[in-house]
Amino acid sequence: MLSVLILVVAFGALAVAGYQVRTGQWHATPVLSGSMRPGLQPGDVVVTQRVPISDLSVRDVVVFYPPNETARQTVHRIVKLTVKGGTTSITTWGDANLVADQGISSLSGTTAYRVVRVVPLAGYPAIWLQNGGRGLLAIGLGSILLVAALVTILRPDKPARPPRSPGSPGGPDDSPGEDKANPRRSSGGPHRATAA
């Protein structure tokens, strides 16, 4: 019963997280390089929250598209932030890099994605996908889900109390109609005469 409750809570948490991602409030991005070590490792996932650009500050870690790139997002720290003529520009730096990122990124729109959580190792499926391992990933995840479902369904329930030994009151040798208060007297069938 406890395992079913744990599964329900886990799926509920996933549903809430999925809703937040679907509505755009949260965003999950895999870390694909070591440029933010030691805090972020390749294979981690950063969970970001959509915040107003005006709430950003130096030292925040953000997910953004570098200048002239629209296909690859970067997860780096803001080291300089300027607002000029209504446009916010940021200079970023990977914690493990020797120099700041080339170019200044101008943030468009009214919101940006700031890192709020790190989920270690959860990004390895994204790395496998990036390296062309879609089939292996699908088989692996499907197998894990199948095994989890089978274990939950097929595992016998634990008895509420330990089984009694044969011959003890309430044990396996008792007949259904036996009077538990007086073992000499049976409630079913003809009564046997006993010598007094």
Short mmCIF file of C-alpha atoms in Angstrom, two decimals:
data_model
loop_
_atom_site.label_atom_id
_atom_site.label_comp_id
_atom_site.label_asym_id
_atom_site.label_seq_id
_atom_site.Cartn_x
_atom_site.Cartn_y
_atom_site.Cartn_z
CA MET A 1 0.00 0.00 0.00
CA LEU A 2 2.86 2.35 0.84
CA SER A 3 4.46 1.77 -2.56
CA VAL A 4 1.22 2.71 -4.31
CA LEU A 5 1.02 5.89 -2.23
CA ILE A 6 4.62 6.75 -3.13
CA LEU A 7 3.86 6.21 -6.83
CA VAL A 8 0.75 8.40 -6.62
CA VAL A 9 2.71 11.20 -4.91
CA ALA A 10 5.55 10.89 -7.44
CA PHE A 11 3.18 11.02 -10.41
CA GLY A 12 1.34 13.94 -8.79
CA ALA A 13 4.60 15.86 -8.41
CA LEU A 14 5.47 15.09 -12.03
CA ALA A 15 2.03 16.31 -13.11
CA VAL A 16 2.47 19.61 -11.25
CA ALA A 17 5.97 20.06 -12.68
CA GLY A 18 4.67 19.17 -16.14
CA TYR A 19 1.93 21.78 -15.80
CA GLN A 20 4.47 24.43 -14.77
CA VAL A 21 6.64 23.54 -17.76
CA ARG A 22 3.63 23.45 -20.10
CA THR A 23 2.47 26.91 -19.02
CA GLY A 24 5.98 28.29 -19.37
CA GLN A 25 6.49 29.16 -15.70
CA TRP A 26 9.29 26.62 -15.38
CA HIS A 27 11.71 25.38 -17.95
CA ALA A 28 14.08 22.41 -17.76
CA THR A 29 17.38 22.59 -19.61
CA PRO A 30 20.06 19.88 -19.67
CA VAL A 31 23.63 20.93 -18.98
CA LEU A 32 25.64 19.71 -21.96
CA SER A 33 29.11 21.08 -21.17
CA GLY A 34 31.43 21.53 -18.22
CA SER A 35 31.62 25.33 -18.49
CA MET A 36 29.76 25.82 -15.19
CA ARG A 37 31.72 23.34 -13.07
CA PRO A 38 31.84 22.69 -10.18
CA GLY A 39 28.27 23.82 -9.50
CA LEU A 40 26.77 22.33 -12.67
CA GLN A 41 28.04 19.11 -14.21
CA PRO A 42 27.37 17.75 -17.70
CA GLY A 43 24.28 15.58 -17.37
CA ASP A 44 22.58 17.77 -14.76
CA VAL A 45 19.30 19.52 -15.50
CA VAL A 46 18.70 23.11 -14.45
CA VAL A 47 15.16 24.09 -13.60
CA THR A 48 14.53 27.72 -14.42
CA GLN A 49 11.72 30.05 -13.52
CA ARG A 50 10.41 32.74 -15.81
CA VAL A 51 11.02 36.10 -14.14
CA PRO A 52 10.74 39.72 -15.29
CA ILE A 53 13.99 40.90 -16.87
CA SER A 54 13.98 43.78 -14.39
CA ASP A 55 14.41 41.19 -11.56
CA LEU A 56 17.73 39.91 -12.93
CA SER A 57 20.95 40.88 -11.22
CA VAL A 58 24.68 40.24 -11.44
CA ARG A 59 25.57 36.71 -10.16
CA ASP A 60 22.26 35.19 -11.36
CA VAL A 61 22.63 32.08 -13.51
CA VAL A 62 20.39 32.30 -16.57
CA VAL A 63 19.49 30.27 -19.63
CA PHE A 64 19.70 32.30 -22.84
CA TYR A 65 20.57 32.18 -26.52
CA PRO A 66 24.04 33.63 -27.19
CA PRO A 67 24.30 36.37 -29.84
CA ASN A 68 23.76 35.05 -33.38
CA GLU A 69 22.70 31.58 -32.17
CA THR A 70 19.12 30.37 -32.15
CA ALA A 71 19.63 26.62 -31.87
CA ARG A 72 21.75 26.25 -28.73
CA GLN A 73 20.90 27.60 -25.30
CA THR A 74 23.62 28.50 -22.84
CA VAL A 75 23.55 28.27 -19.04
CA HIS A 76 25.97 30.88 -17.64
CA ARG A 77 26.29 33.44 -14.88
CA ILE A 78 25.61 37.17 -15.39
CA VAL A 79 28.77 39.17 -14.61
CA LYS A 80 27.62 42.51 -16.00
CA LEU A 81 24.13 43.90 -16.56
CA THR A 82 23.26 47.23 -18.15
CA VAL A 83 19.96 48.84 -19.03
CA LYS A 84 20.09 51.47 -21.76
CA GLY A 85 17.14 52.89 -23.62
CA GLY A 86 14.82 50.17 -22.33
CA THR A 87 17.12 47.36 -23.52
CA THR A 88 18.79 45.06 -21.00
CA SER A 89 22.19 43.72 -22.03
CA ILE A 90 24.17 41.08 -20.16
CA THR A 91 27.73 39.83 -20.20
CA THR A 92 27.99 36.22 -19.04
CA TRP A 93 30.72 33.89 -17.91
CA GLY A 94 30.91 30.16 -17.36
CA ASP A 95 32.28 29.50 -13.86
CA ALA A 96 34.92 27.09 -15.21
CA ASN A 97 35.95 29.29 -18.14
CA LEU A 98 39.05 31.49 -18.10
CA VAL A 99 37.37 34.46 -19.82
CA ALA A 100 33.91 35.96 -20.16
CA ASP A 101 31.71 34.90 -23.07
CA GLN A 102 32.33 36.75 -26.31
CA GLY A 103 29.72 39.31 -27.18
CA ILE A 104 27.03 40.98 -25.18
CA SER A 105 23.56 39.46 -25.18
CA SER A 106 20.61 41.80 -25.48
CA LEU A 107 17.56 40.32 -23.81
CA SER A 108 14.39 40.74 -25.81
CA GLY A 109 10.88 40.58 -24.43
CA THR A 110 9.91 41.16 -20.83
CA THR A 111 10.95 37.90 -19.15
CA ALA A 112 14.02 35.68 -18.82
CA TYR A 113 14.73 32.26 -17.33
CA ARG A 114 16.71 32.28 -14.07
CA VAL A 115 18.07 29.01 -12.62
CA VAL A 116 16.32 28.07 -9.37
CA ARG A 117 17.14 24.35 -8.98
CA VAL A 118 19.61 21.75 -10.19
CA VAL A 119 18.64 18.10 -10.68
CA PRO A 120 21.85 16.04 -10.77
CA LEU A 121 22.25 13.41 -13.52
CA ALA A 122 18.73 13.88 -14.93
CA GLY A 123 20.07 15.34 -18.16
CA TYR A 124 21.87 12.23 -19.39
CA PRO A 125 18.89 11.23 -21.55
CA ALA A 126 19.17 14.62 -23.29
CA ILE A 127 22.87 14.01 -23.88
CA TRP A 128 22.05 10.59 -25.37
CA LEU A 129 19.42 12.22 -27.59
CA GLN A 130 21.90 14.85 -28.72
CA ASN A 131 24.36 12.10 -29.63
CA GLY A 132 21.76 10.14 -31.65
CA GLY A 133 20.75 7.54 -29.04
CA ARG A 134 16.96 7.95 -29.38
CA GLY A 135 16.20 4.25 -29.80
CA LEU A 136 18.34 3.19 -26.84
CA LEU A 137 16.82 5.90 -24.67
CA ALA A 138 13.25 4.87 -25.56
CA ILE A 139 13.98 1.21 -24.86
CA GLY A 140 15.68 2.03 -21.55
CA LEU A 141 12.94 4.31 -20.25
CA GLY A 142 10.22 1.94 -21.41
CA SER A 143 11.91 -0.97 -19.65
CA ILE A 144 12.25 0.97 -16.41
CA LEU A 145 8.57 1.94 -16.46
CA LEU A 146 7.50 -1.63 -17.28
CA VAL A 147 9.54 -3.12 -14.44
CA ALA A 148 8.23 -0.52 -11.97
CA ALA A 149 4.63 -1.25 -13.00
CA LEU A 150 5.10 -5.03 -12.78
CA VAL A 151 6.74 -4.86 -9.36
CA THR A 152 3.91 -2.70 -8.07
CA ILE A 153 1.16 -4.88 -9.51
CA LEU A 154 2.57 -8.36 -8.94
CA ARG A 155 4.14 -7.94 -5.51
CA PRO A 156 2.00 -9.78 -2.96
CA ASP A 157 0.52 -7.72 -0.17
CA LYS A 158 2.18 -8.18 3.18
CA PRO A 159 -0.02 -9.99 5.72
CA ALA A 160 -1.46 -7.77 8.42
CA ARG A 161 -0.15 -10.17 11.11
CA PRO A 162 2.19 -13.14 11.06
CA PRO A 163 0.60 -16.51 10.27
CA ARG A 164 -0.20 -18.69 13.26
CA SER A 165 1.34 -22.08 13.72
CA PRO A 166 -0.80 -25.21 13.12
CA GLY A 167 -2.74 -26.30 16.16
CA SER A 168 -2.91 -22.89 17.84
CA PRO A 169 -6.30 -21.17 18.22
CA GLY A 170 -7.12 -19.37 15.00
CA GLY A 171 -4.44 -21.33 13.14
CA PRO A 172 -4.79 -23.14 9.82
CA ASP A 173 -6.13 -26.35 11.45
CA ASP A 174 -9.25 -24.64 12.85
CA SER A 175 -12.48 -25.38 11.09
CA PRO A 176 -14.66 -22.40 10.16
CA GLY A 177 -17.47 -23.40 12.50
CA GLU A 178 -15.40 -24.10 15.61
CA ASP A 179 -16.32 -22.26 18.78
CA LYS A 180 -13.14 -20.36 19.74
CA ALA A 181 -14.20 -19.87 23.37
CA ASN A 182 -14.75 -23.59 23.98
CA PRO A 183 -12.64 -25.78 21.70
CA ARG A 184 -14.47 -28.94 22.87
CA ARG A 185 -17.73 -27.65 21.55
CA SER A 186 -18.34 -27.33 17.85
CA SER A 187 -21.15 -25.18 16.57
CA GLY A 188 -21.77 -27.24 13.47
CA GLY A 189 -22.85 -30.86 12.91
CA PRO A 190 -23.95 -33.48 15.43
CA HIS A 191 -22.63 -33.22 18.97
CA ARG A 192 -20.49 -35.98 20.33
CA ALA A 193 -21.23 -37.23 23.82
CA THR A 194 -18.36 -37.06 26.23
CA ALA A 195 -17.90 -38.78 29.57
CA ALA A 196 -18.10 -36.50 32.52
#
